[in-house]
PDB file of C-alpha atoms in Angstrom:
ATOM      1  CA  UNK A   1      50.305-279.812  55.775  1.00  0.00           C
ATOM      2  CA  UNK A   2      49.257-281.425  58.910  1.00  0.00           C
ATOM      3  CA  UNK A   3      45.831-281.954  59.448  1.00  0.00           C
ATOM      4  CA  UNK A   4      43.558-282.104  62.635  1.00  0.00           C
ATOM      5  CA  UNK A   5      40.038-283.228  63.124  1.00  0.00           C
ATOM      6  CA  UNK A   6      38.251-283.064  66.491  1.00  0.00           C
ATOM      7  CA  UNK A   7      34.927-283.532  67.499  1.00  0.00           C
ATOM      8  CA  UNK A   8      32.085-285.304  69.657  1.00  0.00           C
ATOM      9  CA  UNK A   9      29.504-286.982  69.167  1.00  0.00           C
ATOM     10  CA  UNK A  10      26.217-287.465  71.401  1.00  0.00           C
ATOM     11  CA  UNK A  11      25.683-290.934  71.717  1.00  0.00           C
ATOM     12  CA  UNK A  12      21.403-292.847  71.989  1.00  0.00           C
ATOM     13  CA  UNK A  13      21.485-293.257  75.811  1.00  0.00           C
ATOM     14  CA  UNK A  14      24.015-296.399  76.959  1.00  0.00           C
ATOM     15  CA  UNK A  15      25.219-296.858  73.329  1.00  0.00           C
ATOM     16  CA  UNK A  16      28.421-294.791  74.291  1.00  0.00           C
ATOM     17  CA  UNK A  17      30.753-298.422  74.355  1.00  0.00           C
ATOM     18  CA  UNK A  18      29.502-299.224  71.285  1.00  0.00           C
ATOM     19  CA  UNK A  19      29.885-296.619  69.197  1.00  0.00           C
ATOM     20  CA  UNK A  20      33.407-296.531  70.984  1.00  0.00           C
ATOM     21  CA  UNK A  21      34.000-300.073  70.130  1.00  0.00           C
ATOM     22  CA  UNK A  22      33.097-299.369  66.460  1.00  0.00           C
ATOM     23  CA  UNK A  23      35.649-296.548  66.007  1.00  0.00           C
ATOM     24  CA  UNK A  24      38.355-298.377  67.960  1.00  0.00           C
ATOM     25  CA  UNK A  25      38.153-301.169  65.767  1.00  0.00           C
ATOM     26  CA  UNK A  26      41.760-301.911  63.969  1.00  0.00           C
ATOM     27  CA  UNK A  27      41.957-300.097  60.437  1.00  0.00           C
ATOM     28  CA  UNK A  28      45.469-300.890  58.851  1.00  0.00           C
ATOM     29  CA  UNK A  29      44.338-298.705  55.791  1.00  0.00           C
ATOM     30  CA  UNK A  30      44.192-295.669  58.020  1.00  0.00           C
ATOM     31  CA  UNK A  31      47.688-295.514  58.729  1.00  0.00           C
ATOM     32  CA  UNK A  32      48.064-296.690  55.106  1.00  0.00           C
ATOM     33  CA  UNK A  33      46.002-293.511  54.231  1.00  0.00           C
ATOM     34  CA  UNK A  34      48.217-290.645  55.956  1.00  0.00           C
ATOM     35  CA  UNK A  35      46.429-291.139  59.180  1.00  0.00           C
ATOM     36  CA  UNK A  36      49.179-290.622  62.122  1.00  0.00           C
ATOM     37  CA  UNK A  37      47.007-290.110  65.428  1.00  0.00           C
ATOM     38  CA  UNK A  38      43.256-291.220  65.992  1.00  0.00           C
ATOM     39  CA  UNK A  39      42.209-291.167  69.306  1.00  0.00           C
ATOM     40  CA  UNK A  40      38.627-291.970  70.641  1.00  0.00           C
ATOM     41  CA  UNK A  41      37.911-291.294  73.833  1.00  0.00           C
ATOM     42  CA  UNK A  42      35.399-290.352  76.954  1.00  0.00           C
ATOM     43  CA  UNK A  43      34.832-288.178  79.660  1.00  0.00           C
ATOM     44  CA  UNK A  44      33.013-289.357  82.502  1.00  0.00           C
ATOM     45  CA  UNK A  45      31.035-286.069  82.629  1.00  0.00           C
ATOM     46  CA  UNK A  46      29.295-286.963  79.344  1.00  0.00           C
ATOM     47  CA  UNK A  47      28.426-290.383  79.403  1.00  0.00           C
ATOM     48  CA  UNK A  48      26.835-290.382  76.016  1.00  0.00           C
ATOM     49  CA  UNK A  49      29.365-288.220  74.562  1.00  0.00           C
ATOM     50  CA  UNK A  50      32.597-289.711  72.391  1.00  0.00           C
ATOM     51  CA  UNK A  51      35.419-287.677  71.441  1.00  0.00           C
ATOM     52  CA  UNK A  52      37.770-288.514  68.744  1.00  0.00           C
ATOM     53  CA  UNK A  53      40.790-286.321  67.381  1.00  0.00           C
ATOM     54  CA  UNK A  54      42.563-286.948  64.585  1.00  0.00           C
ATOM     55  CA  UNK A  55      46.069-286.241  63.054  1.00  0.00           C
ATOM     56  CA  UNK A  56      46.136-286.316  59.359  1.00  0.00           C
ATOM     57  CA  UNK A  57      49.312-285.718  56.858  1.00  0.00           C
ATOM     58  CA  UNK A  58      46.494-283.546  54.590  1.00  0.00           C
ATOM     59  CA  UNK A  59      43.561-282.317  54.595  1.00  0.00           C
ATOM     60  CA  UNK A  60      43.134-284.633  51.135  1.00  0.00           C
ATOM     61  CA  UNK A  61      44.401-287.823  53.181  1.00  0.00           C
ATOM     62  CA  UNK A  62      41.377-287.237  55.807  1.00  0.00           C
ATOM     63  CA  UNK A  63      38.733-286.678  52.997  1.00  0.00           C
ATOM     64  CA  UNK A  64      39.762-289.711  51.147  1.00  0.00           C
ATOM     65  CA  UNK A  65      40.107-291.618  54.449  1.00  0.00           C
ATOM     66  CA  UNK A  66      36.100-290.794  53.994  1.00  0.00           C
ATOM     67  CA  UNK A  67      35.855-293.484  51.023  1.00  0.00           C
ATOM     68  CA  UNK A  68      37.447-296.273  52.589  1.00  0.00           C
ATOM     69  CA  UNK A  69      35.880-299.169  52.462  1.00  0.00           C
ATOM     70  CA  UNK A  70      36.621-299.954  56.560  1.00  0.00           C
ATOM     71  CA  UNK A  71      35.487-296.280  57.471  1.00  0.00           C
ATOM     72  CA  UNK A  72      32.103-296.287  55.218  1.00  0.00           C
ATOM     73  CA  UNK A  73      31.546-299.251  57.470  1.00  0.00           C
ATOM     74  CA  UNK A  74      32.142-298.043  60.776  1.00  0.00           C
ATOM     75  CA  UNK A  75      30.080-295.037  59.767  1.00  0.00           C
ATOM     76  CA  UNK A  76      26.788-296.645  58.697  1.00  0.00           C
ATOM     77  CA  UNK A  77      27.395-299.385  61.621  1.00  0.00           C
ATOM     78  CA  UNK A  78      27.251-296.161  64.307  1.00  0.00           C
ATOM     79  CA  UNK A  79      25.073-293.757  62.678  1.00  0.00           C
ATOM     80  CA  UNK A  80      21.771-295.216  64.348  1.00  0.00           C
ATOM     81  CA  UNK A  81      23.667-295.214  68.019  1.00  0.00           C
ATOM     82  CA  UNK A  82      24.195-291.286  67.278  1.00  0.00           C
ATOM     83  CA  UNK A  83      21.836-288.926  67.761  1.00  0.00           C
ATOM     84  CA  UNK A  84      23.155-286.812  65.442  1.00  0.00           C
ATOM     85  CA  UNK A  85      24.091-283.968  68.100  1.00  0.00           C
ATOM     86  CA  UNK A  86      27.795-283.560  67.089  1.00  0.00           C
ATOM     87  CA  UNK A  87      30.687-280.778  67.223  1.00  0.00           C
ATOM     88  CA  UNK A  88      33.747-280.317  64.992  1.00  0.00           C
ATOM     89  CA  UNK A  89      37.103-278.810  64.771  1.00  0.00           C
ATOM     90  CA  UNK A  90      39.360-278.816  61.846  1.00  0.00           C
ATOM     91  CA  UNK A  91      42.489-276.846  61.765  1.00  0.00           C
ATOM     92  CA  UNK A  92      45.475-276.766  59.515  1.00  0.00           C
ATOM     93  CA  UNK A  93      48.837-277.540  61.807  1.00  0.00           C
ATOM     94  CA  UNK A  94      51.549-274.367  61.498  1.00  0.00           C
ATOM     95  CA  UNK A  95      53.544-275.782  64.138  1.00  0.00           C
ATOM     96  CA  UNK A  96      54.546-277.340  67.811  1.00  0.00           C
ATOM     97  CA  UNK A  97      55.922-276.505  70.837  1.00  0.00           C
ATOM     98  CA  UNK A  98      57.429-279.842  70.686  1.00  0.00           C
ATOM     99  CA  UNK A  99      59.068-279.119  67.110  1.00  0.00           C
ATOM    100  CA  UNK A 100      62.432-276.411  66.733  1.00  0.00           C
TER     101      UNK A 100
ATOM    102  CA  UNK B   1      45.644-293.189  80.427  1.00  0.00           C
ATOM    103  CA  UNK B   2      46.196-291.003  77.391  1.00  0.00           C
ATOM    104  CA  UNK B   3      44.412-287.461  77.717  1.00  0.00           C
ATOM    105  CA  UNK B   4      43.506-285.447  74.816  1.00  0.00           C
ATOM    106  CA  UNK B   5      43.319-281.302  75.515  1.00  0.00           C
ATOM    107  CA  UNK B   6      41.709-279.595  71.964  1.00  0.00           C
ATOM    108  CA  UNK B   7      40.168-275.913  71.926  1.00  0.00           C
ATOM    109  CA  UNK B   8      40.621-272.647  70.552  1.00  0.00           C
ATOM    110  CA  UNK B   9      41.160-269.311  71.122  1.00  0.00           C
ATOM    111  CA  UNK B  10      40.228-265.544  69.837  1.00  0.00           C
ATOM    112  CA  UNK B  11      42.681-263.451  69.496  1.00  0.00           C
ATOM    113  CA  UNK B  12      42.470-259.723  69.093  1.00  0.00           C
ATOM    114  CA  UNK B  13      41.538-258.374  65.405  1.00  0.00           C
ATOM    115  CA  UNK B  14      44.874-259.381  63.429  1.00  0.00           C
ATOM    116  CA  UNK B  15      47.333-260.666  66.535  1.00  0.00           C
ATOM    117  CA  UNK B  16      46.424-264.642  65.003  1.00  0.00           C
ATOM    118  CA  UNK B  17      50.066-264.972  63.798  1.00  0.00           C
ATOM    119  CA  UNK B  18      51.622-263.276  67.301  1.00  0.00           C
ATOM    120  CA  UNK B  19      49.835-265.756  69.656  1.00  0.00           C
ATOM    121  CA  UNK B  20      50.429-269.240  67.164  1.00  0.00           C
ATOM    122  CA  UNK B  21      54.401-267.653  67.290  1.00  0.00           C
ATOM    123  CA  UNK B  22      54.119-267.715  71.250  1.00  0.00           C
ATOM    124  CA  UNK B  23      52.516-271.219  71.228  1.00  0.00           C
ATOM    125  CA  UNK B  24      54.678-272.856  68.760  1.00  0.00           C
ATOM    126  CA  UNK B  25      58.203-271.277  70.487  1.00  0.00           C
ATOM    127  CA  UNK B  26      60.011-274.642  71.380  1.00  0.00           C
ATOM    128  CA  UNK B  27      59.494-275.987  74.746  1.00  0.00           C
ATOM    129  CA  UNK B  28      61.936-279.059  75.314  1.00  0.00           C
ATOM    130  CA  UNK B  29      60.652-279.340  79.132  1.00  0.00           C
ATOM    131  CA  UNK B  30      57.126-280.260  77.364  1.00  0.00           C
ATOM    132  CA  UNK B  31      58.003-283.827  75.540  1.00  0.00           C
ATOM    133  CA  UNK B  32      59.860-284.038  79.295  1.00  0.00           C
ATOM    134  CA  UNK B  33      56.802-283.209  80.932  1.00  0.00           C
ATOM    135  CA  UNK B  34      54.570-286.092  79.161  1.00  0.00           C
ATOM    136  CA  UNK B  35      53.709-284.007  75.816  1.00  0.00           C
ATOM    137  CA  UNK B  36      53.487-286.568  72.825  1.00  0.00           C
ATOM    138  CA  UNK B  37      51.659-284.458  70.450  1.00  0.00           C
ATOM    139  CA  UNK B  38      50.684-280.622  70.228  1.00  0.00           C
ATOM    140  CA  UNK B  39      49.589-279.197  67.612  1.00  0.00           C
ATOM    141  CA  UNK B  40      48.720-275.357  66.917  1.00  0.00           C
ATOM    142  CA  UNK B  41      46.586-274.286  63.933  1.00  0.00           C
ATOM    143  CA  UNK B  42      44.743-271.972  61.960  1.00  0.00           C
ATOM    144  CA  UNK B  43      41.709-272.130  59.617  1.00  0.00           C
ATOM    145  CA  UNK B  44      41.312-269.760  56.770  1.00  0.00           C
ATOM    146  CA  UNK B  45      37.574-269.569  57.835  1.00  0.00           C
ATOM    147  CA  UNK B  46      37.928-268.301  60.988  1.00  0.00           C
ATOM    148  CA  UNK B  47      40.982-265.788  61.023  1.00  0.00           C
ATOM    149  CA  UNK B  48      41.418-265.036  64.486  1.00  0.00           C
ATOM    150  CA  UNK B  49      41.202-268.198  65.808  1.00  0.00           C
ATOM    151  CA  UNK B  50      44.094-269.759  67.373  1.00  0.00           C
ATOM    152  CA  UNK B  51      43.351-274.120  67.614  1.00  0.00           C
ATOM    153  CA  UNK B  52      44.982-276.633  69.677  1.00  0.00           C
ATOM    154  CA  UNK B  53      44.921-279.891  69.812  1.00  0.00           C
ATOM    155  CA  UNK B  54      47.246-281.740  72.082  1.00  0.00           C
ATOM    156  CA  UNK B  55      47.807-285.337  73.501  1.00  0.00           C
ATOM    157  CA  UNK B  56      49.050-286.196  76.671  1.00  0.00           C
ATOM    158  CA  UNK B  57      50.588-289.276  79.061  1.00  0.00           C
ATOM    159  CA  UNK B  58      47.842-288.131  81.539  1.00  0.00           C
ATOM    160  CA  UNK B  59      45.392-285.764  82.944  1.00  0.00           C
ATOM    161  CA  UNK B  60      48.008-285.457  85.551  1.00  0.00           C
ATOM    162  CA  UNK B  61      50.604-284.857  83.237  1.00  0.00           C
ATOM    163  CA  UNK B  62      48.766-282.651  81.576  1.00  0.00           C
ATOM    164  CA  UNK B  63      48.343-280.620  84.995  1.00  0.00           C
ATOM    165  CA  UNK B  64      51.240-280.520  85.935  1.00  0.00           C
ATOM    166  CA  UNK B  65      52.667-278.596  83.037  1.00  0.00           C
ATOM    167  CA  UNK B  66      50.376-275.249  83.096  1.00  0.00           C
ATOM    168  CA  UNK B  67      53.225-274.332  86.247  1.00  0.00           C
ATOM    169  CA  UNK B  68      56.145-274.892  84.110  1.00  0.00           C
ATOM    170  CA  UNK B  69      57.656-271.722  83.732  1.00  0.00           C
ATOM    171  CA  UNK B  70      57.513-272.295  79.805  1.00  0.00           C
ATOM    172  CA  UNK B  71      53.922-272.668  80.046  1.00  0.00           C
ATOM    173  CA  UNK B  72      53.268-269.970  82.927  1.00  0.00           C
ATOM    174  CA  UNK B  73      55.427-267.811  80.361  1.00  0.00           C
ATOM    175  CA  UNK B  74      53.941-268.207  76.986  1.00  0.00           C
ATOM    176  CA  UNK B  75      49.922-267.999  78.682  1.00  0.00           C
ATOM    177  CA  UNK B  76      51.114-264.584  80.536  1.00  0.00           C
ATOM    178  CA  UNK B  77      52.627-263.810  76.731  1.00  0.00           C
ATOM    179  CA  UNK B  78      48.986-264.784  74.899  1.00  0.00           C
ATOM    180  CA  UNK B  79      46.567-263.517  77.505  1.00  0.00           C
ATOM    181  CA  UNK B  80      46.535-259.607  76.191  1.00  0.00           C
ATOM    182  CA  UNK B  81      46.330-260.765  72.921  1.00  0.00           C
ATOM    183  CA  UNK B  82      43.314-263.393  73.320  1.00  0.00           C
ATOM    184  CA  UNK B  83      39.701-261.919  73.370  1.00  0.00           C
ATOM    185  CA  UNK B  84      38.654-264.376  76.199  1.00  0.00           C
ATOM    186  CA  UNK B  85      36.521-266.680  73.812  1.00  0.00           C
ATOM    187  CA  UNK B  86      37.505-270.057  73.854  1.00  0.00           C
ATOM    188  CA  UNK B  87      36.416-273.772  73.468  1.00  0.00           C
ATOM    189  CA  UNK B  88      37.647-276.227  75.059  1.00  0.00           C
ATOM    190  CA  UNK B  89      37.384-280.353  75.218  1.00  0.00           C
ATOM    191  CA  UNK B  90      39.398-282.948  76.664  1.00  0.00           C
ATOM    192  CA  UNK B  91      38.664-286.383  77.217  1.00  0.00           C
ATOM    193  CA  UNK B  92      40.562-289.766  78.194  1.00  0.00           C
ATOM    194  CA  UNK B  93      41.488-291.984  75.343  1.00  0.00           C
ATOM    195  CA  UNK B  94      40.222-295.148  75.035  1.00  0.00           C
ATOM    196  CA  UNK B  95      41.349-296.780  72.105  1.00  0.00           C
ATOM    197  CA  UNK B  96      42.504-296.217  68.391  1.00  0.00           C
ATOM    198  CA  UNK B  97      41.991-297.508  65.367  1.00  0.00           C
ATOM    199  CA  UNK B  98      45.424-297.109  64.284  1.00  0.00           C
ATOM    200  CA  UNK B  99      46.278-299.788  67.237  1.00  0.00           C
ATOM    201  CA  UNK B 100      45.294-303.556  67.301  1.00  0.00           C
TER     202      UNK B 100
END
């Protein structure tokens, strides 16, 4: 079932673009991995702050999106611009508005 | 620029599966409106929670559709059965992964 992942992360001051540049950074295998939405994103009120939300075809597709080899990469490259300050969603799709 | 809307919402004791049927109830003038994704959830954990997560042409877009009368509808629908706790976050997308 569809999966979505949202959540923020608290940026080291002025790092924000760089942790954002990390995490935009083309990943073929994601799509490859069941990954069909990945957005990373700001809001001018939070200028340390980057958002991503994610649309998954499992649950299992994002956690073994978790062992790829691009993703354990961008991880350890933006773990010392975090602070470690985070928040998460994770929900299970049942549906759309957009969907009969 | 791409907005992303995600949150959730308490619902009474046991009215989880009334307020997803409300927010899932197919709304064509939605994907007219600028919709690209929306998603509605659940998560075992948390069993009267209600989570969104929905992506959007614009803010503006995005605006513009809480006075459709789809949208005025379904929110007058949900309101009795929500609690009043929510979480919200929306941001502006700047990139993806998934895109070169």
């Amino acid at each position: 079932m569809t999966y979505v992942n949202t959540g923020s992360f608290v940026t080291q001051p002025g790092r924000r673009d760089d942790v954002v540049a990390i995490l935009t950074r083309h990943s073929p295998q994601l799509a490859a991995s069941g990954c069909r939405s990945y957005e990373v994103g700001v809001d001018d009120a939070q200028p340390d702050t980057v958002f991503v939300a994610e649309i998954w075809d499992s649950a299992e597709a994002h956690e073994q999106s978790l062992h790829l080899e691009s993703t354990r990469e961008a991880i350890a490259e933006a773990m010392p611009l975090l602070t470690g300050e985070m928040t998460q969603q994770h929900f299970t799709s049942v549906g759309s508005p957009l969907r009969d």
